[in-house]
């Protein structure tokens, strides 16, 4: 059998370690051909996933390492340094951040360099910049990044900060070219992923970057979505199968291509809170849980039993 495996990092375990556990457990039962594809949610293990992907590789900026103070300026500085080195393709890995200036630090760096955000957008237009997010968090709104800070900052302070960020975002949108179809300012502060990286994602989108789910992007970049065409089975490791995983996970990202190719998809997970009917809608034919934390030892042990079911 030809088996393709998709893994992403879980807690303190790398995607490569989980992939090796799957291979070890499977080959303890059958000497099948297994190819591991390293994936990332855009936050954890992104550099490893990109380094393992075939073909020309973009530069990787993992913003969590940069957002350690109170400003998003370091993200803009890292982006400009990368572009100045002659790189044409950049991926920015972003998640939630305790830093939340709405992108004001990022904007200040760009204005110092180019004079205005409109000029910055024009100068960056020749580059392929992609924001890879681990969730669809918008910058503003009832479910935006500012509103999510209420638990840590308190409701009153979080609301005040959110209003300040919303005013800043509106000014940024008014400064940029308007939507060609409606003639109105671009509405990016409510866009998916725009609230990630403390608002760095919002500014990146304002300057012409694209945003994608980190998992979906790495499924494509790793070649997993193409590999299922000639595979007999696709095995995807997901930390926990729940309603969110049915929308944005390696299993959800690869399932359409696998279904079209007639390649069955099975999920290995720590815990499964979905039904067979829900999984079947994606073309997932089996889900196997370890019943606890998804570490290499527990995963390899579970795979030994799973392989007995699927080995011809």
Short mmCIF file of C-alpha atoms in Angstrom, two decimals:
data_model
loop_
_atom_site.label_atom_id
_atom_site.label_comp_id
_atom_site.label_asym_id
_atom_site.label_seq_id
_atom_site.Cartn_x
_atom_site.Cartn_y
_atom_site.Cartn_z
CA UNK A 1 0.00 0.00 0.00
CA UNK A 2 1.03 3.58 -0.65
CA UNK A 3 0.16 5.68 2.38
CA UNK A 4 0.56 9.42 2.76
CA UNK A 5 0.70 10.87 6.26
CA UNK A 6 0.04 14.47 7.32
CA UNK A 7 1.22 15.62 10.74
CA UNK A 8 1.52 18.96 12.54
CA UNK A 9 3.15 19.81 15.85
CA UNK A 10 1.26 19.10 19.08
CA UNK A 11 2.31 20.78 22.35
CA UNK A 12 5.99 19.87 22.83
CA UNK A 13 6.05 17.28 20.04
CA UNK A 14 7.15 18.24 16.55
CA UNK A 15 5.37 17.23 13.37
CA UNK A 16 8.41 15.14 12.42
CA UNK A 17 8.31 13.23 15.71
CA UNK A 18 4.61 12.43 15.26
CA UNK A 19 5.24 11.38 11.66
CA UNK A 20 8.03 9.05 12.78
CA UNK A 21 5.68 7.55 15.39
CA UNK A 22 3.08 6.79 12.71
CA UNK A 23 5.70 5.16 10.48
CA UNK A 24 7.13 3.15 13.37
CA UNK A 25 3.74 1.90 14.51
CA UNK A 26 2.55 1.06 11.00
CA UNK A 27 5.67 -0.82 9.98
CA UNK A 28 5.48 -2.87 13.15
CA UNK A 29 2.43 -4.41 11.45
CA UNK A 30 3.10 -4.11 7.72
CA UNK A 31 6.03 -3.03 5.49
CA UNK A 32 3.92 -0.57 3.51
CA UNK A 33 5.26 2.51 1.74
CA UNK A 34 4.68 5.61 3.89
CA UNK A 35 5.47 9.22 3.00
CA UNK A 36 5.21 11.85 5.76
CA UNK A 37 4.22 15.44 4.96
CA UNK A 38 4.96 18.03 7.66
CA UNK A 39 2.19 20.58 8.23
CA UNK A 40 1.69 23.64 10.42
CA UNK A 41 -1.15 25.78 11.68
CA UNK A 42 0.97 28.83 10.89
CA UNK A 43 2.15 29.28 14.47
CA UNK A 44 3.91 26.11 15.56
CA UNK A 45 6.45 24.35 13.37
CA UNK A 46 5.98 26.59 10.33
CA UNK A 47 9.69 26.87 9.50
CA UNK A 48 10.05 23.07 9.72
CA UNK A 49 7.06 22.51 7.44
CA UNK A 50 8.31 24.99 4.84
CA UNK A 51 11.86 23.58 4.95
CA UNK A 52 10.50 20.08 4.27
CA UNK A 53 8.27 21.19 1.38
CA UNK A 54 9.33 20.50 -2.21
CA UNK A 55 10.16 23.19 -4.76
CA UNK A 56 11.18 26.82 -4.21
CA UNK A 57 10.62 27.84 -0.62
CA UNK A 58 9.49 31.25 0.64
CA UNK A 59 11.12 33.08 3.51
CA UNK A 60 9.43 32.38 6.83
CA UNK A 61 8.74 34.93 9.55
CA UNK A 62 7.29 33.44 12.74
CA UNK A 63 5.79 36.49 14.42
CA UNK A 64 5.30 34.96 17.86
CA UNK A 65 9.06 35.26 18.36
CA UNK A 66 8.89 38.98 17.57
CA UNK A 67 5.84 40.05 19.58
CA UNK A 68 7.43 40.13 23.01
CA UNK A 69 7.02 43.82 23.87
CA UNK A 70 4.11 46.19 23.37
CA UNK A 71 4.31 46.97 19.66
CA UNK A 72 3.87 45.27 16.29
CA UNK A 73 6.81 47.28 14.91
CA UNK A 74 9.25 44.30 15.06
CA UNK A 75 7.07 42.39 12.60
CA UNK A 76 7.24 45.21 10.05
CA UNK A 77 10.98 45.55 10.56
CA UNK A 78 11.50 41.82 10.04
CA UNK A 79 9.37 41.93 6.88
CA UNK A 80 11.34 44.84 5.41
CA UNK A 81 14.67 43.22 6.30
CA UNK A 82 13.55 40.05 4.54
CA UNK A 83 12.37 41.87 1.43
CA UNK A 84 15.54 43.99 1.35
CA UNK A 85 17.56 40.77 1.13
CA UNK A 86 16.04 40.14 -2.29
CA UNK A 87 13.39 37.61 -1.29
CA UNK A 88 10.23 37.81 -3.37
CA UNK A 89 8.00 35.40 -1.43
CA UNK A 90 7.34 35.63 2.30
CA UNK A 91 5.00 33.81 4.65
CA UNK A 92 4.09 35.41 7.96
CA UNK A 93 2.99 32.90 10.59
CA UNK A 94 0.54 34.48 13.02
CA UNK A 95 -1.61 33.58 15.98
CA UNK A 96 -3.20 35.42 18.88
CA UNK A 97 -0.90 37.77 20.71
CA UNK A 98 -0.80 39.51 24.08
CA UNK A 99 0.52 42.49 22.11
CA UNK A 100 -2.45 44.35 20.68
CA UNK A 101 -1.75 47.76 19.18
CA UNK A 102 -3.96 47.04 16.16
CA UNK A 103 -0.93 47.27 13.88
CA UNK A 104 -0.01 50.84 14.83
CA UNK A 105 3.64 49.97 15.37
CA UNK A 106 3.69 48.15 12.03
CA UNK A 107 2.16 51.17 10.30
CA UNK A 108 4.66 53.57 11.88
CA UNK A 109 7.58 51.56 10.50
CA UNK A 110 6.07 51.54 7.01
CA UNK A 111 5.34 55.29 7.09
CA UNK A 112 8.90 56.06 8.15
CA UNK A 113 10.24 53.97 5.30
CA UNK A 114 7.86 54.91 2.48
CA UNK A 115 6.17 58.13 3.58
CA UNK A 116 2.63 56.75 3.54
CA UNK A 117 0.80 53.46 3.63
CA UNK A 118 -0.43 53.98 0.08
CA UNK A 119 3.18 54.31 -1.08
CA UNK A 120 4.15 51.25 0.96
CA UNK A 121 1.35 49.25 -0.65
CA UNK A 122 2.56 50.24 -4.10
CA UNK A 123 6.19 49.40 -3.34
CA UNK A 124 5.29 46.00 -1.89
CA UNK A 125 2.94 45.07 -4.72
CA UNK A 126 5.64 43.14 -6.55
CA UNK A 127 6.11 40.72 -3.67
CA UNK A 128 4.06 37.66 -2.75
CA UNK A 129 3.29 38.04 0.96
CA UNK A 130 0.98 35.58 2.68
CA UNK A 131 -0.37 35.74 6.22
CA UNK A 132 -0.77 32.22 7.57
CA UNK A 133 -3.17 32.15 10.50
CA UNK A 134 -4.18 29.48 12.95
CA UNK A 135 -7.69 30.93 13.30
CA UNK A 136 -10.03 33.36 11.57
CA UNK A 137 -9.94 36.01 14.31
CA UNK A 138 -10.85 39.48 12.92
CA UNK A 139 -9.32 42.67 14.29
CA UNK A 140 -12.52 44.36 15.47
CA UNK A 141 -16.12 43.40 16.23
CA UNK A 142 -17.97 41.37 18.81
CA UNK A 143 -15.74 38.37 18.14
CA UNK A 144 -12.61 40.33 17.28
CA UNK A 145 -9.17 40.30 18.84
CA UNK A 146 -9.93 43.29 21.08
CA UNK A 147 -13.10 41.75 22.47
CA UNK A 148 -11.19 38.58 23.28
CA UNK A 149 -8.92 40.55 25.63
CA UNK A 150 -11.72 41.22 28.11
CA UNK A 151 -10.81 38.15 30.13
CA UNK A 152 -7.25 39.38 30.72
CA UNK A 153 -7.60 43.18 30.64
CA UNK A 154 -11.09 43.57 32.05
CA UNK A 155 -14.18 44.54 30.05
CA UNK A 156 -13.82 48.33 30.36
CA UNK A 157 -10.16 48.46 29.36
CA UNK A 158 -10.68 45.98 26.53
CA UNK A 159 -13.58 48.04 25.15
CA UNK A 160 -11.55 51.24 25.28
CA UNK A 161 -8.63 49.58 23.49
CA UNK A 162 -10.98 48.09 20.91
CA UNK A 163 -12.48 51.52 20.15
CA UNK A 164 -9.00 53.00 19.73
CA UNK A 165 -7.99 50.18 17.38
CA UNK A 166 -11.25 50.51 15.41
CA UNK A 167 -10.63 54.24 14.90
CA UNK A 168 -7.06 53.55 13.79
CA UNK A 169 -8.22 50.78 11.42
CA UNK A 170 -10.85 53.05 9.85
CA UNK A 171 -8.20 55.71 9.22
CA UNK A 172 -5.91 53.14 7.60
CA UNK A 173 -8.71 51.88 5.35
CA UNK A 174 -9.58 55.45 4.32
CA UNK A 175 -5.93 56.13 3.41
CA UNK A 176 -5.68 53.20 1.02
CA UNK A 177 -7.14 52.80 -2.51
CA UNK A 178 -10.86 52.06 -2.44
CA UNK A 179 -12.51 48.87 -3.59
CA UNK A 180 -12.70 48.95 -7.38
CA UNK A 181 -16.23 47.54 -7.52
CA UNK A 182 -17.98 49.48 -4.76
CA UNK A 183 -15.82 52.58 -4.68
CA UNK A 184 -15.78 52.32 -0.89
CA UNK A 185 -12.83 51.90 1.49
CA UNK A 186 -11.56 48.35 1.84
CA UNK A 187 -13.07 46.70 4.92
CA UNK A 188 -10.14 44.70 6.21
CA UNK A 189 -10.51 45.08 9.97
CA UNK A 190 -13.38 42.60 9.98
CA UNK A 191 -11.69 40.17 7.58
CA UNK A 192 -10.70 36.67 8.62
CA UNK A 193 -7.24 36.51 10.27
CA UNK A 194 -6.90 40.32 10.48
CA UNK A 195 -6.76 40.30 14.30
CA UNK A 196 -3.79 37.95 14.49
CA UNK A 197 -0.32 39.06 15.47
CA UNK A 198 -1.66 41.98 17.51
CA UNK A 199 -3.00 43.57 14.33
CA UNK A 200 0.10 42.85 12.23
CA UNK A 201 -2.11 40.78 9.98
CA UNK A 202 -4.46 43.73 9.41
CA UNK A 203 -1.60 45.95 8.26
CA UNK A 204 -0.14 43.19 6.09
CA UNK A 205 -3.52 42.74 4.40
CA UNK A 206 -3.83 46.51 3.98
CA UNK A 207 -0.50 46.50 2.14
CA UNK A 208 -1.64 43.79 -0.26
CA UNK A 209 -0.85 40.52 1.49
CA UNK A 210 -3.13 37.50 1.20
CA UNK A 211 -4.40 35.50 4.18
CA UNK A 212 -4.86 31.75 4.39
CA UNK A 213 -5.27 29.06 6.98
CA UNK A 214 -1.81 27.81 7.90
CA UNK A 215 -2.95 24.20 7.72
CA UNK A 216 -4.57 24.61 4.30
CA UNK A 217 -1.50 26.39 2.93
CA UNK A 218 0.95 23.77 4.20
CA UNK A 219 -1.25 20.93 2.94
CA UNK A 220 -0.78 22.41 -0.53
CA UNK A 221 2.87 23.44 -0.08
CA UNK A 222 3.90 20.04 1.27
CA UNK A 223 2.40 18.29 -1.74
CA UNK A 224 -0.07 16.33 0.38
CA UNK A 225 -3.09 17.46 -1.65
CA UNK A 226 -1.38 16.10 -4.79
CA UNK A 227 0.01 12.95 -3.17
CA UNK A 228 -3.46 11.61 -2.35
CA UNK A 229 -4.15 11.25 -6.09
CA UNK A 230 -1.83 8.23 -6.31
CA UNK A 231 -2.10 7.00 -2.71
CA UNK A 232 -4.12 4.09 -1.40
CA UNK A 233 -4.72 5.70 1.99
CA UNK A 234 -4.29 9.12 3.61
CA UNK A 235 -3.57 9.22 7.36
CA UNK A 236 -3.91 12.59 9.10
CA UNK A 237 -2.90 13.32 12.67
CA UNK A 238 -5.16 15.86 14.41
CA UNK A 239 -4.67 16.77 18.05
CA UNK A 240 -8.42 16.78 18.75
CA UNK A 241 -11.37 16.16 16.44
CA UNK A 242 -14.16 18.60 17.19
CA UNK A 243 -16.39 21.08 15.36
CA UNK A 244 -13.44 23.39 14.66
CA UNK A 245 -11.36 20.55 13.24
CA UNK A 246 -14.16 19.72 10.82
CA UNK A 247 -13.75 23.25 9.41
CA UNK A 248 -10.02 23.92 9.68
CA UNK A 249 -7.62 21.04 10.16
CA UNK A 250 -5.37 18.89 8.05
CA UNK A 251 -8.21 16.42 7.64
CA UNK A 252 -10.62 19.10 6.43
CA UNK A 253 -8.01 20.61 4.11
CA UNK A 254 -6.99 17.41 2.37
CA UNK A 255 -10.38 15.66 2.33
CA UNK A 256 -11.78 17.28 -0.86
CA UNK A 257 -8.76 16.28 -2.95
CA UNK A 258 -8.74 12.79 -1.44
CA UNK A 259 -12.46 12.36 -2.03
CA UNK A 260 -12.09 13.41 -5.67
CA UNK A 261 -9.23 10.93 -6.11
CA UNK A 262 -11.07 8.10 -4.34
CA UNK A 263 -8.43 7.95 -1.61
CA UNK A 264 -9.86 7.14 1.84
CA UNK A 265 -8.87 9.43 4.70
CA UNK A 266 -8.50 8.29 8.29
CA UNK A 267 -7.75 10.44 11.32
CA UNK A 268 -5.51 9.66 14.27
CA UNK A 269 -6.35 11.88 17.22
CA UNK A 270 -6.10 12.26 20.96
CA UNK A 271 -9.85 12.66 21.46
CA UNK A 272 -12.75 12.61 19.04
CA UNK A 273 -15.90 14.64 19.76
CA UNK A 274 -17.42 14.25 16.29
CA UNK A 275 -19.88 11.75 14.91
CA UNK A 276 -19.43 9.31 12.06
CA UNK A 277 -22.05 11.27 10.12
CA UNK A 278 -20.14 14.56 10.55
CA UNK A 279 -16.87 13.00 9.42
CA UNK A 280 -18.49 11.25 6.49
CA UNK A 281 -19.51 14.61 5.09
CA UNK A 282 -15.82 15.33 4.53
CA UNK A 283 -15.05 11.89 3.19
CA UNK A 284 -13.28 10.76 6.39
CA UNK A 285 -13.90 7.04 6.68
CA UNK A 286 -12.39 6.39 10.09
CA UNK A 287 -11.24 8.12 13.26
CA UNK A 288 -9.04 6.48 15.87
CA UNK A 289 -8.40 8.14 19.23
CA UNK A 290 -5.68 7.41 21.76
CA UNK A 291 -8.01 8.56 24.53
CA UNK A 292 -5.49 10.97 25.98
CA UNK A 293 -2.61 13.31 25.12
CA UNK A 294 -1.32 12.73 21.61
CA UNK A 295 2.33 11.86 22.20
CA UNK A 296 4.63 9.69 20.06
CA UNK A 297 4.42 6.60 22.28
CA UNK A 298 0.61 6.58 22.54
CA UNK A 299 0.29 7.36 18.84
CA UNK A 300 2.62 4.56 17.74
CA UNK A 301 0.78 2.09 19.96
CA UNK A 302 -2.59 3.10 18.48
CA UNK A 303 -1.23 2.92 14.93
CA UNK A 304 -0.15 -0.69 15.40
CA UNK A 305 -3.80 -1.65 15.90
CA UNK A 306 -5.07 0.66 13.16
CA UNK A 307 -2.67 -0.80 10.63
CA UNK A 308 -4.09 -4.28 11.22
CA UNK A 309 -7.48 -2.97 10.06
CA UNK A 310 -6.17 -1.33 6.89
CA UNK A 311 -3.34 -3.61 5.76
CA UNK A 312 -4.19 -5.75 2.80
#
